[in-house]
CSV table of C-alpha atoms and ligand atoms in Angstrom, one decimal:
chain,number,residue,atom,x,y,z
Q,1,MET,CA,187.7,118.5,93.7
Q,2,GLN,CA,184.8,120.8,94.7
Q,3,ALA,CA,185.0,122.8,98.0
Q,4,ASP,CA,182.6,120.6,99.8
Q,5,ALA,CA,184.5,117.4,98.9
Q,6,ARG,CA,187.8,119.0,99.9
Q,7,THR,CA,186.4,120.1,103.3
Q,8,ALA,CA,185.0,116.6,103.9
Q,9,TRP,CA,188.3,115.1,103.0
Q,10,PHE,CA,190.3,117.4,105.4
Q,11,ARG,CA,187.6,116.7,108.1
Q,12,THR,CA,188.1,113.0,107.7
Q,13,LEU,CA,191.9,113.3,107.9
Q,14,GLY,CA,191.5,115.4,111.0
Q,15,GLN,CA,189.2,112.8,112.6
Q,16,LEU,CA,191.7,110.0,111.8
Q,17,THR,CA,194.5,112.0,113.3
Q,18,LEU,CA,192.4,112.7,116.4
Q,19,VAL,CA,191.4,109.1,116.9
Q,20,LEU,CA,195.0,107.9,116.5
Q,21,ALA,CA,196.3,110.7,118.8
Q,22,ALA,CA,193.7,109.8,121.5
Q,23,ALA,CA,194.6,106.1,121.1
Q,24,LEU,CA,198.3,106.9,121.6
Q,25,VAL,CA,197.6,109.0,124.7
Q,26,PHE,CA,195.4,106.2,126.1
Q,27,GLY,CA,198.1,103.7,125.2
Q,28,LEU,CA,200.8,105.7,126.9
Q,29,MET,CA,198.6,106.0,130.0
Q,30,VAL,CA,198.1,102.3,130.3
Q,31,GLY,CA,201.7,101.5,129.2
Q,32,GLN,CA,200.6,99.8,125.8
Q,33,PRO,CA,201.0,102.5,123.2
Q,34,TRP,CA,201.4,100.1,120.2
Q,35,SER,CA,198.6,97.9,121.1
Q,36,ALA,CA,196.3,100.9,121.5
Q,37,LEU,CA,197.4,102.4,118.2
Q,38,THR,CA,196.8,99.0,116.4
Q,39,VAL,CA,193.3,98.6,117.9
Q,40,ALA,CA,192.5,102.2,116.9
Q,41,ALA,CA,193.8,101.7,113.4
Q,42,LEU,CA,191.9,98.5,113.0
Q,43,ALA,CA,188.7,100.2,114.2
Q,44,VAL,CA,189.2,103.0,111.7
Q,45,VAL,CA,189.8,100.6,108.8
Q,46,GLY,CA,186.8,98.5,109.9
Q,47,TRP,CA,184.6,101.6,110.1
Q,48,HIS,CA,185.7,102.7,106.6
Q,49,TYR,CA,185.1,99.2,105.2
Q,50,TRP,CA,181.6,99.3,106.7
Q,51,ARG,CA,181.0,102.7,105.0
Q,52,LEU,CA,182.3,101.4,101.7
Q,53,HIS,CA,180.0,98.5,101.9
Q,54,ASP,CA,177.1,100.9,102.6
Q,55,VAL,CA,177.9,103.0,99.6
Q,56,LEU,CA,178.2,99.9,97.4
Q,57,ARG,CA,174.8,98.7,98.7
Q,58,ARG,CA,173.2,102.0,97.8
Q,59,LEU,CA,174.8,102.0,94.3
Q,60,THR,CA,173.6,98.5,93.5
Q,61,SER,CA,170.2,98.9,95.1
Q,62,ARG,CA,167.2,98.9,92.7
Q,63,ARG,CA,165.3,101.1,95.1
Q,64,ARG,CA,166.1,104.8,95.2
Q,65,LEU,CA,167.6,105.3,98.6
Q,66,ALA,CA,167.6,108.8,100.1
Q,67,PRO,CA,171.1,110.5,100.1
Q,68,ALA,CA,173.1,110.2,103.3
Q,69,HIS,CA,173.1,113.1,105.7
Q,70,GLY,CA,176.0,114.2,107.8
Q,71,ARG,CA,179.6,115.2,107.2
Q,72,GLY,CA,182.7,113.3,106.3
Q,73,VAL,CA,184.2,112.0,103.1
Q,74,TRP,CA,181.9,108.9,102.8
Q,75,ASN,CA,178.7,111.0,103.2
Q,76,GLU,CA,180.1,113.4,100.6
Q,77,LEU,CA,180.9,110.5,98.2
Q,78,ASP,CA,177.4,109.1,98.9
Q,79,ARG,CA,175.8,112.4,98.0
Q,80,LEU,CA,177.9,112.8,94.9
Q,81,LEU,CA,177.0,109.3,93.7
Q,82,PHE,CA,173.4,109.9,94.5
Q,83,ARG,CA,173.5,113.1,92.4
Q,84,GLY,CA,175.2,111.3,89.5
Q,85,GLN,CA,172.7,108.5,89.7
Q,86,THR,CA,169.8,110.9,89.7
Q,87,GLU,CA,171.2,112.8,86.7
Q,88,MET,CA,171.8,109.5,84.9
Q,89,ARG,CA,168.3,108.3,85.6
Q,90,THR,CA,166.8,111.6,84.3
Q,91,ARG,CA,168.9,111.4,81.2
Q,92,LYS,CA,167.9,107.8,80.6
Q,93,ARG,CA,164.3,108.7,81.1
Q,94,ARG,CA,164.6,111.5,78.6
Q,95,LEU,CA,166.4,109.3,76.1
Q,96,LEU,CA,163.8,106.6,76.5
Q,97,ALA,CA,161.0,109.1,75.9
Q,98,MET,CA,162.8,110.4,72.8
Q,99,LEU,CA,163.3,106.9,71.5
Q,100,ARG,CA,159.6,106.1,72.1
Q,101,ALA,CA,158.6,109.3,70.3
Q,102,TYR,CA,160.9,108.3,67.3
Q,103,ARG,CA,159.5,104.8,67.2
Q,104,ALA,CA,155.9,106.1,67.4
Q,105,ALA,CA,156.7,108.6,64.6
Q,106,ALA,CA,158.3,105.7,62.5
Q,107,ASP,CA,155.3,103.6,63.2
Q,108,VAL,CA,152.8,106.2,61.8
Q,109,LEU,CA,154.9,106.6,58.6
Q,110,PRO,CA,153.0,105.3,55.6
Q,111,ASP,CA,156.3,104.0,54.1
Q,112,ALA,CA,157.9,100.8,55.3
Q,113,VAL,CA,161.3,101.6,56.9
Q,114,VAL,CA,163.8,98.7,57.5
Q,115,VAL,CA,167.2,99.1,59.2
Q,116,VAL,CA,169.6,96.6,57.6
Q,117,GLU,CA,173.0,95.6,58.9
Q,118,ARG,CA,175.3,96.1,55.9
Q,119,ASN,CA,177.7,93.2,56.1
Q,120,SER,CA,175.4,90.4,57.1
Q,121,GLN,CA,172.4,92.1,55.3
Q,122,ARG,CA,170.2,91.2,58.2
Q,123,VAL,CA,167.1,93.0,59.4
Q,124,LEU,CA,167.8,94.9,62.6
Q,125,TRP,CA,164.6,96.8,63.0
Q,126,PHE,CA,161.5,97.7,61.0
Q,127,ASN,CA,158.4,99.9,61.5
Q,128,ALA,CA,154.7,98.9,61.5
Q,129,ALA,CA,154.2,99.6,57.8
Q,130,ALA,CA,156.8,97.0,56.9
Q,131,THR,CA,154.3,94.3,57.9
Q,132,PRO,CA,151.5,95.1,55.3
Q,133,LEU,CA,153.9,96.3,52.7
Q,134,LEU,CA,156.8,93.9,52.9
Q,135,GLY,CA,155.4,91.1,55.1
Q,136,LEU,CA,158.0,91.5,57.8
Q,137,ARG,CA,156.8,90.4,61.3
Q,138,HIS,CA,158.1,90.4,64.8
Q,139,PRO,CA,159.9,88.4,66.0
Q,140,ALA,CA,160.2,86.0,63.0
Q,141,HIS,CA,162.0,88.5,60.8
Q,142,ARG,CA,164.2,90.2,63.4
Q,143,ASN,CA,167.8,89.4,62.5
Q,144,ALA,CA,166.6,87.4,59.5
Q,145,SER,CA,168.3,87.8,56.1
Q,146,LEU,CA,166.7,90.6,54.2
Q,147,ALA,CA,166.8,88.9,50.8
Q,148,GLY,CA,165.3,85.8,52.3
Q,149,SER,CA,162.6,87.7,54.1
Q,150,LEU,CA,161.5,89.6,51.0
Q,151,GLN,CA,161.1,86.7,48.7
Q,152,PRO,CA,159.9,86.3,46.0
Q,153,LEU,CA,161.2,89.8,45.4
Q,154,ALA,CA,164.7,89.4,43.8
Q,155,VAL,CA,166.7,91.8,45.9
Q,156,ALA,CA,169.9,89.9,46.5
Q,157,GLN,CA,171.6,91.4,43.4
Q,158,TRP,CA,170.1,94.8,44.1
Q,159,LEU,CA,171.5,94.8,47.6
Q,160,ALA,CA,174.9,93.8,46.2
Q,161,SER,CA,175.1,97.1,44.4
Q,162,GLY,CA,174.8,98.8,47.9
Q,163,ARG,CA,175.5,102.5,47.7
Q,164,ASN,CA,174.9,102.6,43.9
Q,165,ALA,CA,171.6,100.7,44.0
Q,166,GLU,CA,169.1,102.5,41.8
Q,167,PRO,CA,165.6,102.5,43.2
Q,168,MET,CA,163.5,99.5,42.3
Q,169,ASN,CA,160.4,100.9,40.7
Q,170,ASP,CA,157.0,99.4,40.4
Q,171,VAL,CA,157.6,96.0,41.9
Q,172,ALA,CA,154.9,93.7,43.4
Q,173,SER,CA,154.8,93.6,47.2
Q,174,PRO,CA,155.9,90.2,48.7
Q,175,ALA,CA,153.1,90.5,51.2
Q,176,ASN,CA,150.3,91.3,48.7
Q,177,PRO,CA,150.9,91.0,44.9
Q,178,ALA,CA,148.2,93.6,44.3
Q,179,LEU,CA,150.3,96.3,45.9
Q,180,ARG,CA,153.0,98.0,43.8
Q,181,LEU,CA,156.1,99.3,45.6
Q,182,ARG,CA,159.0,101.5,45.0
Q,183,LEU,CA,162.1,100.4,47.0
Q,184,ARG,CA,165.0,102.6,47.8
Q,185,LEU,CA,168.2,101.7,49.6
Q,186,LEU,CA,169.9,104.5,51.6
Q,187,PRO,CA,173.3,103.7,53.2
Q,188,TYR,CA,173.3,106.1,56.2
Q,189,SER,CA,176.4,104.9,58.1
Q,190,GLU,CA,179.3,102.5,57.5
Q,191,GLU,CA,177.4,99.6,59.0
Q,192,LEU,CA,173.8,100.4,58.4
Q,193,TRP,CA,171.4,100.7,55.5
Q,194,LEU,CA,167.9,102.0,55.4
Q,195,LEU,CA,165.5,100.3,53.1
Q,196,ILE,CA,162.4,102.4,52.3
Q,197,ALA,CA,159.4,100.9,50.5
Q,198,ARG,CA,156.6,103.2,49.3
Q,199,ASP,CA,153.2,102.1,48.2
Q,200,ILE,CA,152.8,103.5,44.7
Q,201,THR,CA,149.7,101.4,43.8
Q,202,GLN,CA,147.5,104.3,43.3
Q,203,THR,CA,150.0,106.5,41.5
Q,204,THR,CA,150.8,103.6,39.2
Q,205,HIS,CA,147.1,103.1,38.6
Q,206,LEU,CA,146.6,106.8,37.8
Q,207,GLU,CA,149.7,106.8,35.6
Q,208,GLN,CA,148.4,103.8,33.7
Q,209,MET,CA,145.0,105.4,33.3
Q,210,ARG,CA,146.7,108.6,32.0
Q,211,ARG,CA,148.7,106.5,29.5
Q,212,ASP,CA,145.7,104.5,28.4
Q,213,PHE,CA,143.7,107.7,28.0
Q,214,VAL,CA,146.4,109.4,25.8
Q,215,ALA,CA,146.9,106.2,23.8
Q,216,ASN,CA,143.2,105.7,23.3
Q,217,VAL,CA,142.4,109.3,22.4
Q,218,SER,CA,145.3,109.3,19.9
Q,219,HIS,CA,144.2,106.0,18.5
Q,220,GLU,CA,140.6,107.2,18.1
Q,221,LEU,CA,141.7,110.4,16.5
Q,222,ARG,CA,143.8,108.7,13.9
Q,223,THR,CA,141.0,107.3,11.7
Q,224,PRO,CA,138.9,110.5,11.4
Q,225,LEU,CA,142.1,112.4,10.8
Q,226,THR,CA,143.1,110.1,8.0
Q,227,VAL,CA,139.7,110.5,6.4
Q,228,ILE,CA,139.8,114.3,6.7
Q,229,HIS,CA,143.3,114.4,5.4
Q,230,GLY,CA,142.5,112.1,2.5
Q,231,TYR,CA,139.5,114.2,1.4
Q,232,LEU,CA,141.4,117.4,1.8
Q,233,GLU,CA,144.1,116.1,-0.5
Q,234,MET,CA,141.5,115.1,-3.1
Q,235,LEU,CA,139.7,118.5,-3.0
Q,236,ASP,CA,140.6,120.4,-6.1
Q,237,ASP,CA,140.9,124.1,-5.4
Q,238,GLY,CA,141.8,124.7,-9.0
Q,239,ASP,CA,139.7,127.7,-10.1
Q,240,VAL,CA,138.3,128.8,-6.7
Q,241,ARG,CA,140.8,131.4,-5.7
Q,242,GLU,CA,139.0,132.5,-2.5
Q,243,THR,CA,139.0,129.0,-1.0
Q,244,ALA,CA,142.5,128.0,-2.1
Q,245,PRO,CA,144.3,129.6,0.9
Q,246,MET,CA,141.7,128.1,3.2
Q,247,LEU,CA,142.2,124.6,1.8
Q,248,ASP,CA,145.9,125.0,2.0
Q,249,GLU,CA,145.7,126.0,5.7
Q,250,MET,CA,143.3,123.1,6.4
Q,251,ARG,CA,145.7,120.7,4.8
Q,252,ARG,CA,148.7,122.1,6.8
Q,253,GLN,CA,146.7,121.9,10.0
Q,254,SER,CA,145.5,118.4,9.4
Q,255,GLN,CA,149.0,117.3,8.6
Q,256,ARG,CA,150.2,118.8,11.8
Q,257,MET,CA,147.5,117.1,13.8
Q,258,THR,CA,148.4,113.8,12.2
Q,259,ARG,CA,152.0,114.3,13.2
Q,260,LEU,CA,150.9,115.1,16.7
Q,261,VAL,CA,148.8,112.0,17.0
Q,262,GLU,CA,151.6,109.9,15.6
Q,263,ASP,CA,154.1,111.3,18.1
Q,264,LEU,CA,151.6,110.8,21.0
Q,265,LEU,CA,151.1,107.2,19.9
Q,266,THR,CA,154.9,106.7,19.6
Q,267,LEU,CA,155.4,108.1,23.1
Q,268,SER,CA,152.6,105.8,24.5
Q,269,ARG,CA,154.2,102.8,22.9
Q,270,LEU,CA,157.6,103.7,24.3
Q,271,GLU,CA,156.1,104.2,27.8
Q,272,ALA,CA,154.3,100.9,27.7
Q,273,ARG,CA,157.5,99.0,27.2
Q,274,ASP,CA,160.2,98.3,29.8
Q,275,ALA,CA,162.7,97.2,27.1
Q,276,LEU,CA,162.9,97.4,23.4
Q,277,ALA,CA,164.1,95.0,20.7
Q,278,ASP,CA,167.7,94.2,21.2
Q,279,GLU,CA,169.4,93.6,17.9
Q,280,PRO,CA,172.5,94.8,16.1
Q,281,VAL,CA,171.8,98.2,14.5
Q,282,ALA,CA,173.9,98.9,11.4
Q,283,MET,CA,175.0,102.5,11.7
Q,284,ALA,CA,176.3,103.1,8.2
Q,285,PRO,CA,172.9,102.7,6.6
Q,286,MET,CA,171.4,104.6,9.5
Q,287,LEU,CA,173.7,107.6,8.9
Q,288,SER,CA,172.9,107.5,5.1
Q,289,SER,CA,169.2,107.6,5.9
Q,290,LEU,CA,169.6,110.5,8.3
Q,291,ARG,CA,171.5,112.4,5.6
Q,292,ARG,CA,168.7,111.8,3.1
Q,293,GLU,CA,166.1,113.0,5.6
Q,294,ALA,CA,168.0,116.1,6.4
Q,295,GLU,CA,168.4,116.9,2.8
Q,296,ALA,CA,164.8,116.3,2.0
Q,297,LEU,CA,163.8,118.6,4.9
Q,298,SER,CA,166.3,121.3,4.2
Q,299,GLN,CA,165.6,121.4,0.4
Q,300,GLY,CA,169.0,122.8,-0.2
Q,301,ARG,CA,168.8,125.6,2.4
Q,302,HIS,CA,171.6,124.3,4.6
Q,303,ARG,CA,175.1,122.7,4.3
Q,304,ILE,CA,174.7,119.2,5.6
Q,305,HIS,CA,177.7,117.2,6.7
Q,306,VAL,CA,177.7,113.6,7.9
Q,307,GLU,CA,180.8,112.1,9.5
Q,308,ASP,CA,181.3,108.5,10.7
Q,309,THR,CA,184.6,107.9,12.4
Q,310,ALA,CA,183.3,105.3,14.9
Q,311,GLN,CA,183.5,102.2,12.7
Q,312,VAL,CA,181.3,100.5,15.2
Q,313,ASP,CA,177.6,99.5,15.3
Q,314,LEU,CA,175.1,99.7,18.2
Q,315,GLN,CA,173.1,97.1,20.0
Q,316,GLY,CA,169.5,98.1,20.4
Q,317,ALA,CA,166.1,98.8,18.7
Q,318,GLY,CA,166.9,100.0,15.2
Q,319,LYS,CA,163.4,101.5,14.5
Q,320,GLU,CA,163.3,103.5,17.7
Q,321,LEU,CA,166.9,104.7,17.5
Q,322,HIS,CA,166.2,105.9,14.0
Q,323,SER,CA,163.1,107.8,15.2
Q,324,ALA,CA,165.2,109.4,18.0
Q,325,PHE,CA,168.1,110.4,15.7
Q,326,SER,CA,165.8,111.7,13.0
Q,327,ASN,CA,164.0,113.9,15.5
Q,328,LEU,CA,167.3,115.5,16.4
Q,329,VAL,CA,168.1,116.0,12.7
Q,330,SER,CA,164.7,117.4,12.0
Q,331,ASN,CA,165.1,119.9,14.9
Q,332,ALA,CA,168.5,120.9,13.6
Q,333,VAL,CA,167.1,121.7,10.2
Q,334,ARG,CA,163.9,123.4,11.5
Q,335,TYR,CA,165.7,125.6,14.0
Q,336,THR,CA,168.6,126.7,11.7
Q,337,PRO,CA,168.0,129.6,9.4
Q,338,GLU,CA,168.8,129.3,5.7
Q,339,GLY,CA,172.5,129.1,4.9
Q,340,GLY,CA,173.4,127.4,8.2
Q,341,ASP,CA,175.5,124.3,8.8
Q,342,ILE,CA,174.2,121.0,10.1
Q,343,SER,CA,176.5,118.1,11.0
Q,344,VAL,CA,175.8,114.6,12.1
Q,345,CYS,CA,178.8,112.8,13.7
Q,346,PHE,CA,179.1,109.2,14.9
Q,347,THR,CA,182.2,108.7,17.0
Q,348,HIS,CA,183.8,105.9,19.1
Q,349,ASP,CA,184.6,107.3,22.6
Q,350,ALA,CA,187.7,106.8,24.6
Q,351,ASP,CA,185.8,104.8,27.3
Q,352,GLY,CA,184.6,102.3,24.7
Q,353,GLY,CA,181.2,103.9,24.3
Q,354,ALA,CA,179.8,105.7,21.2
Q,355,THR,CA,178.2,109.1,20.6
Q,356,LEU,CA,175.9,110.2,17.9
Q,357,SER,CA,175.8,114.0,17.9
Q,358,VAL,CA,173.8,116.5,15.8
Q,359,ARG,CA,175.2,119.9,15.7
Q,360,ASP,CA,173.7,123.0,14.1
Q,361,SER,CA,174.5,126.7,13.7
Q,362,GLY,CA,171.0,127.8,14.3
Q,363,HIS,CA,169.1,130.0,16.8
Q,364,GLY,CA,170.5,128.2,19.9
Q,365,ILE,CA,168.7,127.8,23.2
Q,366,PRO,CA,169.0,130.0,26.4
Q,367,ALA,CA,170.6,128.0,29.2
Q,368,THR,CA,167.5,128.4,31.5
Q,369,HIS,CA,165.5,126.3,29.1
Q,370,LEU,CA,167.9,123.4,28.8
Q,371,PRO,CA,166.9,121.3,31.8
Q,372,ARG,CA,163.2,121.3,30.7
Q,373,LEU,CA,163.7,120.7,27.0
Q,374,THR,CA,162.8,117.0,27.0
Q,375,GLU,CA,159.5,117.6,28.8
Q,376,ARG,CA,156.4,117.0,26.6
Q,377,PHE,CA,155.2,120.1,24.9
Q,378,TYR,CA,158.0,122.2,26.3
Q,379,ARG,CA,159.0,124.8,23.8
Q,380,VAL,CA,161.5,127.6,23.9
Q,381,SER,CA,159.4,129.6,21.5
Q,382,THR,CA,155.9,128.3,20.8
Q,383,SER,CA,155.4,130.3,17.7
Q,384,ARG,CA,158.8,129.2,16.2
Q,385,SER,CA,158.0,125.6,17.0
Q,386,ARG,CA,154.5,125.9,15.4
Q,387,ASP,CA,155.9,127.7,12.4
Q,388,THR,CA,158.4,125.0,11.7
Q,389,GLY,CA,155.7,122.3,12.1
Q,390,GLY,CA,156.9,121.0,15.5
Q,391,THR,CA,154.7,118.9,17.8
Q,392,GLY,CA,156.6,119.6,21.0
Q,393,LEU,CA,157.1,115.9,21.5
Q,394,GLY,CA,160.3,115.2,19.6
Q,395,LEU,CA,162.8,115.5,22.4
Q,396,ALA,CA,160.5,113.6,24.8
Q,397,ILE,CA,160.6,110.7,22.3
Q,398,VAL,CA,164.4,111.0,22.1
Q,399,LYS,CA,164.7,110.9,25.9
Q,400,HIS,CA,162.5,107.9,26.2
Q,401,VAL,CA,164.3,105.9,23.4
Q,402,LEU,CA,167.7,106.7,24.9
Q,403,GLY,CA,166.5,105.8,28.4
Q,404,LEU,CA,165.4,102.4,27.2
Q,405,HIS,CA,168.9,101.9,25.8
Q,406,GLY,CA,170.6,103.1,29.0
Q,407,ALA,CA,172.0,106.0,27.0
Q,408,ARG,CA,171.8,109.7,27.8
Q,409,LEU,CA,171.2,112.9,26.0
Q,410,ASP,CA,173.7,115.8,26.5
Q,411,ILE,CA,172.6,119.2,25.2
Q,412,ALA,CA,174.9,122.1,24.7
Q,413,SER,CA,173.7,125.4,23.2
Q,414,GLU,CA,174.6,129.0,22.8
Q,415,VAL,CA,172.0,131.6,21.7
Q,416,GLY,CA,172.8,132.8,18.2
Q,417,LYS,CA,175.6,130.3,17.7
Q,418,GLY,CA,173.8,126.9,17.6
Q,419,SER,CA,173.2,123.7,19.5
Q,420,ARG,CA,174.7,120.3,19.9
Q,421,PHE,CA,172.6,117.3,20.9
Q,422,ALA,CA,174.7,114.2,21.8
Q,423,CYS,CA,173.4,110.7,22.4
Q,424,ARG,CA,175.9,108.8,24.5
Q,425,PHE,CA,175.8,105.0,24.5
Q,426,ASP,CA,178.0,103.1,26.9
Q,427,SER,CA,180.4,100.3,25.8
Q,428,ALA,CA,177.8,97.6,26.5
Q,429,ARG,CA,175.8,99.0,23.6
Q,430,VAL,CA,178.7,99.1,21.1
Q,431,LEU,CA,179.4,96.3,18.6
Q,432,PRO,CA,182.2,95.8,16.2
Q,433,ARG,CA,181.0,96.9,12.8
Q,434,THR,CA,179.9,94.1,10.5
Q,435,PRO,CA,180.4,94.7,6.8
Q,436,HIS,CA,177.3,96.1,5.2
Q,437,ALA,CA,176.6,97.7,1.9
Q,438,PRO,CA,179.0,100.7,1.8
Q,439,ALA,CA,177.6,103.7,3.5
Q,440,ASP,CA,176.4,106.5,1.2
Q,441,LEU,CA,177.9,109.5,3.0
Q,442,SER,CA,178.9,111.4,-0.1
Q,443,PRO,CA,177.4,114.8,-0.4
E,501,ADP,P1,159.3,120.7,18.7
E,501,ADP,O1,158.4,119.7,17.9
E,501,ADP,O2,158.6,121.9,19.1
E,501,ADP,O3,160.5,121.0,17.9
E,501,ADP,P2,160.9,119.2,20.5
E,501,ADP,O4,160.6,118.4,21.7
E,501,ADP,O5,161.6,118.5,19.4
E,501,ADP,O6,159.6,119.9,20.0
E,501,ADP,O7,161.9,120.4,21.0
E,501,ADP,C1,161.4,121.1,22.1
E,501,ADP,C2,161.9,122.5,21.9
E,501,ADP,O8,163.3,122.6,22.0
E,501,ADP,C3,161.6,123.2,20.6
E,501,ADP,O9,160.3,123.7,20.7
E,501,ADP,C4,162.6,124.2,20.5
E,501,ADP,O10,162.3,125.4,21.1
E,501,ADP,C5,163.8,123.6,21.2
E,501,ADP,N1,164.8,123.0,20.3
E,501,ADP,C6,164.9,121.7,20.0
E,501,ADP,N2,165.9,121.4,19.1
E,501,ADP,C7,166.5,122.7,18.9
E,501,ADP,C8,167.6,123.1,18.1
E,501,ADP,N3,168.3,122.3,17.4
E,501,ADP,N4,167.9,124.4,18.1
E,501,ADP,C9,167.1,125.3,18.8
E,501,ADP,N5,166.1,124.9,19.6
E,501,ADP,C10,165.7,123.6,19.6
C-alpha cells in the first residue's frame, strides 16, 4: 500500500471511530446509547454504499470523469482507479496506433499475406494484396476455408504437409490466370500459419526469355558449326607442314564449341521440362556402358573399377540418367592424372534408396569451391578445365537431371587425394532388378 493510501485508510478509520464515539456520547446523554450507535452505524454504512456506487458509476461511465478531490479512502480509491484507467487508455491507444501501423505496412506489401488458423485451415486475416493476387475479399473470405477460397489452385494436399510444405513455384493465380505466383507456407506459432504469395510473373517471363534465348542461340549455332566441323575434318593437311598445327587447333576448337552447344541444348531441354520420362532403367547395362566410356576416355592411363552390389534398378529417365552419370565419369577421368584410380559403385542403401558414386584419386577440389560447383560455367581452374576439354556445364546438367528425379548430389573431395560424387536416389526410385543380359563388368 502506498503512503497516501495508508494515510487515507487511517483517516477513514479515525473518522469512523469519531462518529461512533460521538453517537455513543449522544446516546448516553439521551439515555439511548444502543439506538444512537445503531443509527450512527447505519448512517456510516449507507454513506459508504453511496461512495461505492459513485466509484462504480465512474468506472462504468463512457465519459471521462475528472478524478475526485478530497481526502478519505474512497477518494483515494477513486484517484487510483482514475490513474489506472488513464494509463490503460493510453496503452490501448498506443497499441491501436501500432496495430494500425502494422496493418498499413502489411497493406502496402506487394506480396499477399494470409493468416491461416492451423487446425481448421480457415482464413483469419489477409492484406490488401491478397485480393488481386489470390482473389480473397472482405468479408466473404473471412473465416472461409483456405483451400476452398483458393480454388482452382490445388492447395489441400499442400496444406496437409504443413511445416514441411515445399514452396509452390510458378502456379497460376486463382484471381487472374495470367499472373504466376510463388506460394510459401510459414508456420509461425502452434496455431497459426502464414501463407505468402509473391507475384513472379515478370521474373518467370524474363527467365523464359533467357531460356528461349540460350536455346535458340545454341540451336542456331549448331548448323554452321556442323558445316565448319565437317569441312575441317575433310581438309587434308598432308604436305602443308605450316598449316597442319593450325588445322589441328581449329578442329579441336570446333569440337569444343560443338560440345558446348550440345551441353547448352541439353540444359535448355532439361529446364523446359518439369518431369522426365518415368521408366525402369536397367542398371547393369548402364554400368557396362559407363565402364566402356571411362576406358575409351582414359585410353589406358587409369585403373578403372566398376562395382555393382545394389542388385536393384532405378525408375526414371534412362537417357538423362546416363548423361548425368557419364558426365561424372568423364570428370573423374579428366581430372585424374595418369596412373590414378577411378571407381564407379552402385549400392543399395540401408534406407531402401540407392547410390551411384564415382570416386577418383585425382587433383581434388578445395572445400571453398564445393558449394558452387554445380553452377553453370563454374570452374575451379579454368585452364585445367579447358585443357581437358570441359565445357563448364557438366555438373549443372548432373544437378538438373538428379533434381528432376528427386535425387541429390553429394560431393566430397580432398585436395591432392581425390573426389567422390554420389548420386543418391530415394527408395521411391528403386526397383527390384529384372533379369537382363548379364552385365559386362569384367575388366
Ligand atoms: P567442366 O566441363 O569444366 O569439367 P563441370 O561442370 O563438369 O565442368 O565441373 C565443374 C568444375 O568442377 C570443373 O571445372 C572442375 O574444376 C571441377 N571438377 C568436377 N569434377 C571434378 C573431379 N572429379 N575432380 C576435380 N575437379 C572436378
